[in-house]
Amino acid sequence: MTEFGTQTASVEAAPAAETSQGAAPPSRRWVRWAVPLVALAVGFAGGAAIVVASSDPTGSEEYQALEAELEGVRADQESVEADAQQVYRNAKDLEDQVAVRESGVDKRAADLDQQARDVKAREDAVAAIEQRIVQTSIGEGIWTVGVDVEPGTYRTAEPLTGYCYWAILKSGTNGGDIIENDGPEGGVPTVTLSPGQDFENSGCGTFVRQ
C-alpha cells in the first residue's frame, strides 16, 4: 500500500510539475513576438519619416540649384525684354525723326515747286507782255497795217529829242501815194493807222499802240 501509494503520488505529482514548468513559455512567447513588432513599428516610423522627407523636394540641394538657375534665367529674360523695349523706343524715336524730316523735305519740295510755278507764270506773263508789245509797237522801217502791225492809234514811247520823219502810205503804191506825213523835231508824235495802209518810221523811236 505504502509503496503503491507512493508511486501513485509520484505519478500524480509529475503532471503537476510539468504543468508548473509549462506555465513559463507563454510569457517568453509574448516577448519573442513583441520584439519584432516593435522593430517593425520603428522601421515603419523611420520609413514614414523618410517618405515625408523625400516628398518635399524644395529642401534638396539639387532643387535649390535649379531654383537659383531659374531665377537667373528669369532675370536674363527681364533684361532682354527691357533691352528689346528700349530698342523699340529708340526705333520709334528714329522713325518719328525721319517722318518729321521727310515732312520737312516734302514741304520744302512743295515750296520749291510752287516757286518754280510762280517763276514760270511770271516768265509767261512777261513773255506775253513782250509779245504784245512787239505786236503793238512799231520800230523803224516800213510796215503794212493788218499784216506787220495792228490797226489803231500809236504814239512814240519817248518824247523826241531831234528831227525824225514818219509817213502813212497807201499799201501797194511802194510809197508813191502818201496819205499823211510829218517831220517833227520834238514832242510825242501820234498817228492813226488803218488796214490797207503802210507806215514808215524813220528816226522817231518806237511807236506804241494806245
mmCIF file of C-alpha atoms in Angstrom:
data_model
loop_
_atom_site.group_PDB
_atom_site.id
_atom_site.type_symbol
_atom_site.label_atom_id
_atom_site.label_comp_id
_atom_site.label_asym_id
_atom_site.label_seq_id
_atom_site.Cartn_x
_atom_site.Cartn_y
_atom_site.Cartn_z
ATOM 1 C CA MET A 1 0.000 0.000 0.000
ATOM 2 C CA THR A 2 2.554 2.346 1.043
ATOM 3 C CA GLU A 3 4.821 1.658 -1.921
ATOM 4 C CA PHE A 4 1.917 1.692 -4.322
ATOM 5 C CA GLY A 5 0.585 4.823 -2.823
ATOM 6 C CA THR A 6 3.958 6.386 -3.049
ATOM 7 C CA GLN A 7 4.248 5.546 -6.737
ATOM 8 C CA THR A 8 0.799 6.863 -7.325
ATOM 9 C CA ALA A 9 1.654 10.077 -5.619
ATOM 10 C CA SER A 10 4.785 10.328 -7.697
ATOM 11 C CA VAL A 11 2.829 9.727 -10.863
ATOM 12 C CA GLU A 12 0.219 12.281 -9.894
ATOM 13 C CA ALA A 13 2.829 14.799 -8.878
ATOM 14 C CA ALA A 14 4.628 14.563 -12.199
ATOM 15 C CA PRO A 15 1.907 16.269 -14.242
ATOM 16 C CA ALA A 16 1.721 18.969 -11.666
ATOM 17 C CA ALA A 17 5.416 19.555 -12.090
ATOM 18 C CA GLU A 18 5.032 19.557 -15.848
ATOM 19 C CA THR A 19 2.131 21.928 -15.507
ATOM 20 C CA SER A 20 4.102 24.301 -13.345
ATOM 21 C CA GLN A 21 7.047 24.119 -15.738
ATOM 22 C CA GLY A 22 4.786 24.700 -18.804
ATOM 23 C CA ALA A 23 3.364 27.977 -17.432
ATOM 24 C CA ALA A 24 6.587 29.866 -18.161
ATOM 25 C CA PRO A 25 6.702 29.550 -22.025
ATOM 26 C CA PRO A 26 3.668 31.780 -22.787
ATOM 27 C CA SER A 27 5.488 34.763 -21.259
ATOM 28 C CA ARG A 28 8.595 34.102 -23.344
ATOM 29 C CA ARG A 29 6.499 33.681 -26.466
ATOM 30 C CA TRP A 30 4.991 37.135 -25.995
ATOM 31 C CA VAL A 31 8.442 38.702 -25.638
ATOM 32 C CA ARG A 32 9.610 36.793 -28.682
ATOM 33 C CA TRP A 33 6.738 38.219 -30.760
ATOM 34 C CA ALA A 34 6.848 41.714 -29.205
ATOM 35 C CA VAL A 35 10.462 42.408 -30.192
ATOM 36 C CA PRO A 36 9.861 42.005 -33.950
ATOM 37 C CA LEU A 37 6.659 44.034 -33.703
ATOM 38 C CA VAL A 38 8.466 46.893 -32.001
ATOM 39 C CA ALA A 39 11.243 46.746 -34.587
ATOM 40 C CA LEU A 40 8.635 46.737 -37.347
ATOM 41 C CA ALA A 41 6.898 49.752 -35.813
ATOM 42 C CA VAL A 42 10.190 51.610 -35.500
ATOM 43 C CA GLY A 43 11.081 50.747 -39.078
ATOM 44 C CA PHE A 44 7.683 51.874 -40.307
ATOM 45 C CA ALA A 45 8.035 55.182 -38.449
ATOM 46 C CA GLY A 46 11.501 55.694 -39.899
ATOM 47 C CA GLY A 47 10.298 54.843 -43.365
ATOM 48 C CA ALA A 48 7.406 57.222 -42.976
ATOM 49 C CA ALA A 49 9.843 59.923 -41.935
ATOM 50 C CA ILE A 50 11.981 59.152 -44.967
ATOM 51 C CA VAL A 51 8.931 59.237 -47.229
ATOM 52 C CA VAL A 52 7.842 62.544 -45.718
ATOM 53 C CA ALA A 53 11.342 63.930 -46.104
ATOM 54 C CA SER A 54 11.595 62.658 -49.674
ATOM 55 C CA SER A 55 8.128 64.032 -50.590
ATOM 56 C CA ASP A 56 9.330 67.651 -50.011
ATOM 57 C CA PRO A 57 11.985 68.284 -52.715
ATOM 58 C CA THR A 58 12.267 72.007 -52.018
ATOM 59 C CA GLY A 59 14.852 71.422 -49.347
ATOM 60 C CA SER A 60 17.240 69.435 -51.519
ATOM 61 C CA GLU A 61 20.452 70.954 -52.865
ATOM 62 C CA GLU A 62 19.505 69.994 -56.401
ATOM 63 C CA TYR A 63 16.182 71.789 -56.101
ATOM 64 C CA GLN A 64 17.869 74.871 -54.647
ATOM 65 C CA ALA A 65 20.390 74.857 -57.501
ATOM 66 C CA LEU A 66 17.605 74.575 -60.079
ATOM 67 C CA GLU A 67 15.674 77.344 -58.334
ATOM 68 C CA ALA A 68 18.735 79.614 -58.435
ATOM 69 C CA GLU A 69 19.268 78.790 -62.116
ATOM 70 C CA LEU A 70 15.609 79.535 -62.829
ATOM 71 C CA GLU A 71 15.893 82.887 -61.088
ATOM 72 C CA GLY A 72 18.927 83.666 -63.227
ATOM 73 C CA VAL A 73 17.024 82.766 -66.386
ATOM 74 C CA ARG A 74 14.110 84.949 -65.303
ATOM 75 C CA ALA A 75 16.486 87.837 -64.616
ATOM 76 C CA ASP A 76 18.091 87.376 -68.032
ATOM 77 C CA GLN A 77 14.654 87.288 -69.652
ATOM 78 C CA GLU A 78 13.632 90.510 -67.916
ATOM 79 C CA SER A 79 16.896 92.129 -69.013
ATOM 80 C CA VAL A 80 16.354 91.004 -72.604
ATOM 81 C CA GLU A 81 12.763 92.290 -72.541
ATOM 82 C CA ALA A 82 13.948 95.632 -71.148
ATOM 83 C CA ASP A 83 16.600 95.866 -73.864
ATOM 84 C CA ALA A 84 14.020 94.986 -76.512
ATOM 85 C CA GLN A 85 11.670 97.675 -75.228
ATOM 86 C CA GLN A 86 14.491 100.214 -75.279
ATOM 87 C CA VAL A 87 15.403 99.210 -78.826
ATOM 88 C CA TYR A 88 11.736 99.596 -79.820
ATOM 89 C CA ARG A 89 11.581 103.046 -78.226
ATOM 90 C CA ASN A 90 14.790 104.089 -79.966
ATOM 91 C CA ALA A 91 13.474 102.793 -83.283
ATOM 92 C CA LYS A 92 10.172 104.621 -82.735
ATOM 93 C CA ASP A 93 12.010 107.857 -81.925
ATOM 94 C CA LEU A 94 14.159 107.450 -85.029
ATOM 95 C CA GLU A 95 11.079 106.728 -87.112
ATOM 96 C CA ASP A 96 9.405 109.868 -85.764
ATOM 97 C CA GLN A 97 12.513 111.927 -86.545
ATOM 98 C CA VAL A 98 12.652 110.529 -90.065
ATOM 99 C CA ALA A 99 8.947 111.274 -90.506
ATOM 100 C CA VAL A 100 9.488 114.873 -89.355
ATOM 101 C CA ARG A 101 12.439 115.285 -91.697
ATOM 102 C CA GLU A 102 10.551 113.719 -94.575
ATOM 103 C CA SER A 103 7.654 116.045 -93.852
ATOM 104 C CA GLY A 104 10.059 118.985 -93.890
ATOM 105 C CA VAL A 105 11.617 117.770 -97.137
ATOM 106 C CA ASP A 106 8.193 117.292 -98.693
ATOM 107 C CA LYS A 107 7.162 120.796 -97.609
ATOM 108 C CA ARG A 108 10.407 122.241 -98.951
ATOM 109 C CA ALA A 109 9.905 120.384 -102.228
ATOM 110 C CA ALA A 110 6.323 121.654 -102.415
ATOM 111 C CA ASP A 111 7.540 125.207 -101.744
ATOM 112 C CA LEU A 112 10.176 124.889 -104.459
ATOM 113 C CA ASP A 113 7.591 123.524 -106.875
ATOM 114 C CA GLN A 114 5.302 126.447 -106.076
ATOM 115 C CA GLN A 115 8.169 128.900 -106.537
ATOM 116 C CA ALA A 116 9.004 127.285 -109.869
ATOM 117 C CA ARG A 117 5.361 127.588 -110.928
ATOM 118 C CA ASP A 118 5.307 131.227 -109.822
ATOM 119 C CA VAL A 119 8.501 131.974 -111.755
ATOM 120 C CA LYS A 120 7.110 130.225 -114.818
ATOM 121 C CA ALA A 121 3.881 132.198 -114.521
ATOM 122 C CA ARG A 122 5.815 135.474 -114.287
ATOM 123 C CA GLU A 123 8.001 134.483 -117.208
ATOM 124 C CA ASP A 124 4.931 133.623 -119.242
ATOM 125 C CA ALA A 125 3.319 136.918 -118.273
ATOM 126 C CA VAL A 126 6.447 138.862 -119.222
ATOM 127 C CA ALA A 127 6.714 136.937 -122.482
ATOM 128 C CA ALA A 128 3.075 137.697 -123.239
ATOM 129 C CA ILE A 129 3.633 141.368 -122.479
ATOM 130 C CA GLU A 130 6.747 141.408 -124.595
ATOM 131 C CA GLN A 131 4.898 139.682 -127.408
ATOM 132 C CA ARG A 132 2.060 142.114 -127.045
ATOM 133 C CA ILE A 133 4.497 144.998 -127.077
ATOM 134 C CA VAL A 134 6.049 143.613 -130.238
ATOM 135 C CA GLN A 135 2.628 143.227 -131.819
ATOM 136 C CA THR A 136 1.555 146.710 -130.781
ATOM 137 C CA SER A 137 4.853 148.531 -131.268
ATOM 138 C CA ILE A 138 6.313 149.959 -134.431
ATOM 139 C CA GLY A 139 10.044 150.427 -134.738
ATOM 140 C CA GLU A 140 11.990 152.000 -137.580
ATOM 141 C CA GLY A 141 11.155 150.775 -141.091
ATOM 142 C CA ILE A 142 8.132 150.421 -143.350
ATOM 143 C CA TRP A 143 5.298 148.206 -142.064
ATOM 144 C CA THR A 144 1.993 147.027 -143.541
ATOM 145 C CA VAL A 145 -1.031 147.617 -141.301
ATOM 146 C CA GLY A 146 -3.011 144.432 -140.644
ATOM 147 C CA VAL A 147 -0.028 142.278 -141.618
ATOM 148 C CA ASP A 148 3.010 143.569 -139.733
ATOM 149 C CA VAL A 149 1.260 145.830 -137.239
ATOM 150 C CA GLU A 150 -2.244 146.073 -135.822
ATOM 151 C CA PRO A 151 -4.567 148.898 -136.765
ATOM 152 C CA GLY A 152 -5.044 151.584 -134.122
ATOM 153 C CA THR A 153 -3.676 154.769 -132.648
ATOM 154 C CA TYR A 154 0.062 154.930 -131.884
ATOM 155 C CA ARG A 155 2.361 157.432 -130.229
ATOM 156 C CA THR A 156 6.067 157.490 -129.525
ATOM 157 C CA ALA A 157 7.183 155.832 -126.285
ATOM 158 C CA GLU A 158 9.568 158.709 -125.531
ATOM 159 C CA PRO A 159 9.468 162.416 -126.417
ATOM 160 C CA LEU A 160 11.556 163.345 -129.454
ATOM 161 C CA THR A 161 14.944 164.968 -128.967
ATOM 162 C CA GLY A 162 15.588 165.807 -132.609
ATOM 163 C CA TYR A 163 14.278 165.611 -136.152
ATOM 164 C CA CYS A 164 12.523 162.450 -137.420
ATOM 165 C CA TYR A 165 10.217 161.522 -140.283
ATOM 166 C CA TRP A 166 7.079 159.405 -140.397
ATOM 167 C CA ALA A 167 4.562 158.795 -143.220
ATOM 168 C CA ILE A 168 1.272 156.942 -143.740
ATOM 169 C CA LEU A 169 1.234 155.451 -147.240
ATOM 170 C CA LYS A 170 -1.341 153.644 -149.344
ATOM 171 C CA SER A 171 -0.491 149.962 -149.488
ATOM 172 C CA GLY A 172 0.703 148.662 -152.859
ATOM 173 C CA THR A 173 1.967 152.035 -154.144
ATOM 174 C CA ASN A 174 5.542 151.491 -152.959
ATOM 175 C CA GLY A 175 5.452 154.840 -151.154
ATOM 176 C CA GLY A 176 4.112 156.686 -154.161
ATOM 177 C CA ASP A 177 0.765 157.588 -152.532
ATOM 178 C CA ILE A 178 1.347 159.487 -149.282
ATOM 179 C CA ILE A 179 -1.780 159.759 -147.143
ATOM 180 C CA GLU A 180 -0.135 161.741 -144.345
ATOM 181 C CA ASN A 181 3.416 162.517 -143.197
ATOM 182 C CA ASP A 182 5.417 164.799 -140.885
ATOM 183 C CA GLY A 183 8.977 165.643 -139.803
ATOM 184 C CA PRO A 184 8.753 166.827 -136.205
ATOM 185 C CA GLU A 185 11.774 167.738 -134.114
ATOM 186 C CA GLY A 186 10.185 167.375 -130.691
ATOM 187 C CA GLY A 187 7.109 166.356 -128.779
ATOM 188 C CA VAL A 188 5.325 162.984 -128.892
ATOM 189 C CA PRO A 189 4.050 162.301 -132.429
ATOM 190 C CA THR A 190 0.721 160.396 -132.675
ATOM 191 C CA VAL A 191 -0.647 158.556 -135.725
ATOM 192 C CA THR A 192 -3.787 156.511 -136.508
ATOM 193 C CA LEU A 193 -3.355 153.541 -138.817
ATOM 194 C CA SER A 194 -5.997 151.549 -140.720
ATOM 195 C CA PRO A 195 -5.973 148.391 -142.823
ATOM 196 C CA GLY A 196 -4.772 148.979 -146.417
ATOM 197 C CA GLN A 197 -2.055 151.365 -145.293
ATOM 198 C CA ASP A 198 1.705 151.184 -144.835
ATOM 199 C CA PHE A 199 3.550 153.110 -142.141
ATOM 200 C CA GLU A 200 7.076 154.459 -142.448
ATOM 201 C CA ASN A 201 9.096 155.372 -139.345
ATOM 202 C CA SER A 202 12.487 156.982 -139.737
ATOM 203 C CA GLY A 203 14.311 158.135 -136.597
ATOM 204 C CA CYS A 204 11.204 158.675 -134.457
ATOM 205 C CA GLY A 205 11.904 155.871 -131.996
ATOM 206 C CA THR A 206 9.187 153.351 -131.120
ATOM 207 C CA PHE A 207 5.511 153.989 -131.707
ATOM 208 C CA VAL A 208 3.343 152.182 -129.110
ATOM 209 C CA ARG A 209 -0.301 151.388 -129.586
ATOM 210 C CA GLN A 210 -2.608 153.249 -127.200
#
